[in-house]
Amino acid sequence: MHINDAVFLEDLCPKFRLRQWRKSIHKFTGKSCIYCGKPSESIDHVIPRSQGGLSTTENCVPACLSCNGDKSDKNALYWYRRQKFYDPRRAMAIRAWLEGDLRLAIRLLQWANPNFKVKNKNYTKDESEYKAA
Ligand SMILES: [Zn+2]
């Protein structure tokens, strides 16, 4: 009885709207995986559906098939912290996304973008040298 209290977007929206919604989620990150930055091919439930996670924008992030499959029904932040490609800025972005602050999440993801890092490599290096001196 209680499990029926959960409302899934899939049940509410016709297929067309569901497709639009999926598209809009991929658009937020420029079609890149929120975890590793590779092209996003799927939508991952941050809180797995098996643990009561809902199909809402706050709980659904763009993910590549590799991350989505590897994470499966583990806790996203716990799983992510153990990955080689772990980036604290992305972890913060995932947290912001979960809280519904998509604007902050997108900003953090832009910050974590590899191109951005390359551009600012020297600056970061100089800063750490300055701190060490
Ligand atoms: Zn990925």
Tab-separated table of N, CA and C in Angstrom, residues 16-78:
chain	number	residue	atom	x	y	z
A	16	PHE	N	5.938	11.328	-24.918
A	16	PHE	CA	6.584	12.468	-25.554
A	16	PHE	C	7.186	13.411	-24.512
A	17	ARG	N	6.420	13.701	-23.485
A	17	ARG	CA	6.918	14.610	-22.455
A	17	ARG	C	8.073	13.996	-21.684
A	18	LEU	N	8.020	12.699	-21.512
A	18	LEU	CA	9.108	12.011	-20.828
A	18	LEU	C	10.408	12.157	-21.627
A	19	ARG	N	10.267	12.053	-22.951
A	19	ARG	CA	11.434	12.201	-23.808
A	19	ARG	C	11.993	13.629	-23.713
A	20	GLN	N	11.101	14.597	-23.707
A	20	GLN	CA	11.523	16.001	-23.584
A	20	GLN	C	12.262	16.226	-22.262
A	21	TRP	N	11.724	15.608	-21.232
A	21	TRP	CA	12.317	15.757	-19.905
A	21	TRP	C	13.717	15.154	-19.871
A	22	ARG	N	13.859	13.969	-20.459
A	22	ARG	CA	15.172	13.321	-20.522
A	22	ARG	C	16.160	14.197	-21.285
A	23	LYS	N	15.702	14.739	-22.406
A	23	LYS	CA	16.536	15.620	-23.225
A	23	LYS	C	17.004	16.817	-22.415
A	24	SER	N	16.080	17.421	-21.659
A	24	SER	CA	16.417	18.623	-20.910
A	24	SER	C	17.455	18.313	-19.838
A	25	ILE	N	17.415	17.116	-19.281
A	25	ILE	CA	18.406	16.734	-18.273
A	25	ILE	C	19.793	16.635	-18.897
A	26	HIS	N	19.864	16.031	-20.086
A	26	HIS	CA	21.158	15.932	-20.772
A	26	HIS	C	21.675	17.312	-21.159
A	27	LYS	N	20.762	18.202	-21.479
A	27	LYS	CA	21.135	19.552	-21.892
A	27	LYS	C	21.843	20.320	-20.776
A	28	PHE	N	21.405	20.093	-19.551
A	28	PHE	CA	21.974	20.818	-18.412
A	28	PHE	C	23.490	20.684	-18.353
A	29	THR	N	23.996	19.497	-18.679
A	29	THR	CA	25.441	19.269	-18.569
A	29	THR	C	26.119	19.261	-19.943
A	30	GLY	N	25.396	19.725	-20.978
A	30	GLY	CA	25.976	19.693	-22.311
A	30	GLY	C	26.212	18.257	-22.753
A	31	LYS	N	25.285	17.378	-22.399
A	31	LYS	CA	25.341	15.962	-22.756
A	31	LYS	C	26.612	15.287	-22.266
A	32	SER	N	27.038	15.655	-21.059
A	32	SER	CA	28.192	14.941	-20.512
A	32	SER	C	27.825	14.319	-19.167
A	33	CYS	N	28.487	13.215	-18.885
A	33	CYS	CA	28.236	12.446	-17.669
A	33	CYS	C	28.588	13.298	-16.451
A	34	ILE	N	27.683	13.364	-15.491
A	34	ILE	CA	27.918	14.215	-14.317
A	34	ILE	C	29.071	13.672	-13.476
A	35	TYR	N	29.350	12.392	-13.587
A	35	TYR	CA	30.389	11.776	-12.774
A	35	TYR	C	31.771	11.895	-13.403
A	36	CYS	N	31.889	11.564	-14.701
A	36	CYS	CA	33.220	11.481	-15.300
A	36	CYS	C	33.425	12.452	-16.465
A	37	GLY	N	32.365	13.063	-16.970
A	37	GLY	CA	32.518	14.041	-18.043
A	37	GLY	C	32.447	13.467	-19.448
A	38	LYS	N	32.364	12.135	-19.563
A	38	LYS	CA	32.224	11.524	-20.893
A	38	LYS	C	30.805	11.765	-21.407
A	39	PRO	N	30.567	11.514	-22.710
A	39	PRO	CA	29.211	11.745	-23.231
A	39	PRO	C	28.162	10.951	-22.436
A	40	SER	N	27.093	11.640	-22.073
A	40	SER	CA	26.045	10.981	-21.291
A	40	SER	C	25.113	10.217	-22.216
A	41	GLU	N	24.949	8.949	-21.951
A	41	GLU	CA	24.105	8.112	-22.802
A	41	GLU	C	22.868	7.630	-22.049
A	42	SER	N	22.799	7.955	-20.782
A	42	SER	CA	21.685	7.448	-19.980
A	42	SER	C	21.381	8.422	-18.855
A	43	ILE	N	20.302	8.111	-18.145
A	43	ILE	CA	19.943	8.917	-16.988
A	43	ILE	C	20.054	8.031	-15.759
A	44	ASP	N	20.799	8.536	-14.772
A	44	ASP	CA	21.028	7.742	-13.575
A	44	ASP	C	20.212	8.295	-12.405
A	45	HIS	N	19.609	7.408	-11.639
A	45	HIS	CA	18.917	7.810	-10.416
A	45	HIS	C	19.965	7.918	-9.315
A	46	VAL	N	20.188	9.130	-8.804
A	46	VAL	CA	21.213	9.318	-7.771
A	46	VAL	C	20.861	8.447	-6.563
A	47	ILE	N	19.649	8.583	-6.073
A	47	ILE	CA	19.151	7.647	-5.066
A	47	ILE	C	18.414	6.560	-5.858
A	48	PRO	N	18.960	5.335	-5.829
A	48	PRO	CA	18.386	4.274	-6.667
A	48	PRO	C	16.898	4.068	-6.390
A	49	ARG	N	16.199	3.693	-7.428
A	49	ARG	CA	14.759	3.462	-7.289
A	49	ARG	C	14.495	2.348	-6.290
A	50	SER	N	15.452	1.393	-6.193
A	50	SER	CA	15.288	0.296	-5.245
A	50	SER	C	15.324	0.800	-3.805
A	51	GLN	N	15.881	2.044	-3.628
A	51	GLN	CA	15.933	2.623	-2.277
A	51	GLN	C	14.930	3.761	-2.133
A	52	GLY	N	13.979	3.802	-3.017
A	52	GLY	CA	12.917	4.799	-2.896
A	52	GLY	C	13.169	6.080	-3.662
A	53	GLY	N	14.265	6.134	-4.460
A	53	GLY	CA	14.552	7.324	-5.252
A	53	GLY	C	13.506	7.538	-6.323
A	54	LEU	N	13.104	8.791	-6.499
A	54	LEU	CA	12.046	9.093	-7.463
A	54	LEU	C	12.615	9.563	-8.799
A	55	SER	N	11.796	9.461	-9.824
A	55	SER	CA	12.183	9.951	-11.144
A	55	SER	C	11.867	11.436	-11.261
A	56	THR	N	12.540	12.219	-10.444
A	56	THR	CA	12.390	13.668	-10.514
A	56	THR	C	13.700	14.242	-11.033
A	57	THR	N	13.673	15.487	-11.506
A	57	THR	CA	14.891	16.113	-12.025
A	57	THR	C	15.978	16.133	-10.954
A	58	GLU	N	15.593	16.381	-9.711
A	58	GLU	CA	16.575	16.454	-8.619
A	58	GLU	C	17.283	15.123	-8.390
A	59	ASN	N	16.629	14.039	-8.726
A	59	ASN	CA	17.208	12.722	-8.461
A	59	ASN	C	17.765	12.059	-9.716
A	60	CYS	N	17.635	12.713	-10.860
A	60	CYS	CA	18.070	12.107	-12.105
A	60	CYS	C	19.166	12.935	-12.758
A	61	VAL	N	20.312	12.304	-12.989
A	61	VAL	CA	21.454	13.010	-13.565
A	61	VAL	C	21.898	12.321	-14.851
A	62	PRO	N	22.475	13.107	-15.782
A	62	PRO	CA	23.003	12.480	-16.997
A	62	PRO	C	24.242	11.660	-16.640
A	63	ALA	N	24.317	10.457	-17.157
A	63	ALA	CA	25.469	9.599	-16.872
A	63	ALA	C	25.815	8.778	-18.099
A	64	CYS	N	27.103	8.429	-18.220
A	64	CYS	CA	27.482	7.535	-19.306
A	64	CYS	C	27.085	6.116	-18.895
A	65	LEU	N	27.044	5.217	-19.829
A	65	LEU	CA	26.601	3.851	-19.539
A	65	LEU	C	27.557	3.163	-18.572
A	66	SER	N	28.838	3.493	-18.694
A	66	SER	CA	29.839	2.870	-17.843
A	66	SER	C	29.612	3.242	-16.371
A	67	CYS	N	29.427	4.538	-16.092
A	67	CYS	CA	29.184	4.984	-14.709
A	67	CYS	C	27.852	4.445	-14.202
A	68	ASN	N	26.847	4.538	-15.033
A	68	ASN	CA	25.509	4.103	-14.641
A	68	ASN	C	25.514	2.623	-14.270
A	69	GLY	N	26.179	1.822	-15.099
A	69	GLY	CA	26.225	0.394	-14.862
A	69	GLY	C	27.072	0.045	-13.657
A	70	ASP	N	28.202	0.730	-13.500
A	70	ASP	CA	29.107	0.428	-12.404
A	70	ASP	C	28.520	0.848	-11.062
A	71	LYS	N	27.856	1.975	-11.066
A	71	LYS	CA	27.248	2.474	-9.830
A	71	LYS	C	26.083	1.580	-9.408
A	72	SER	N	25.325	1.141	-10.374
A	72	SER	CA	24.098	0.337	-10.191
A	72	SER	C	23.257	0.885	-9.037
A	73	ASP	N	23.039	0.119	-7.965
A	73	ASP	CA	22.159	0.658	-6.928
A	73	ASP	C	22.924	1.091	-5.677
A	74	LYS	N	24.221	1.436	-5.879
A	74	LYS	CA	24.999	1.946	-4.745
A	74	LYS	C	24.638	3.407	-4.485
A	75	ASN	N	24.968	3.903	-3.316
A	75	ASN	CA	24.803	5.321	-3.021
A	75	ASN	C	25.754	6.110	-3.907
A	76	ALA	N	25.235	7.071	-4.645
A	76	ALA	CA	26.021	7.772	-5.667
A	76	ALA	C	27.258	8.464	-5.108
A	77	LEU	N	27.111	9.215	-4.033
A	77	LEU	CA	28.247	9.974	-3.516
A	77	LEU	C	29.303	9.050	-2.923
A	78	TYR	N	28.850	7.985	-2.287
A	78	TYR	CA	29.764	6.997	-1.719
A	78	TYR	C	30.526	6.302	-2.843
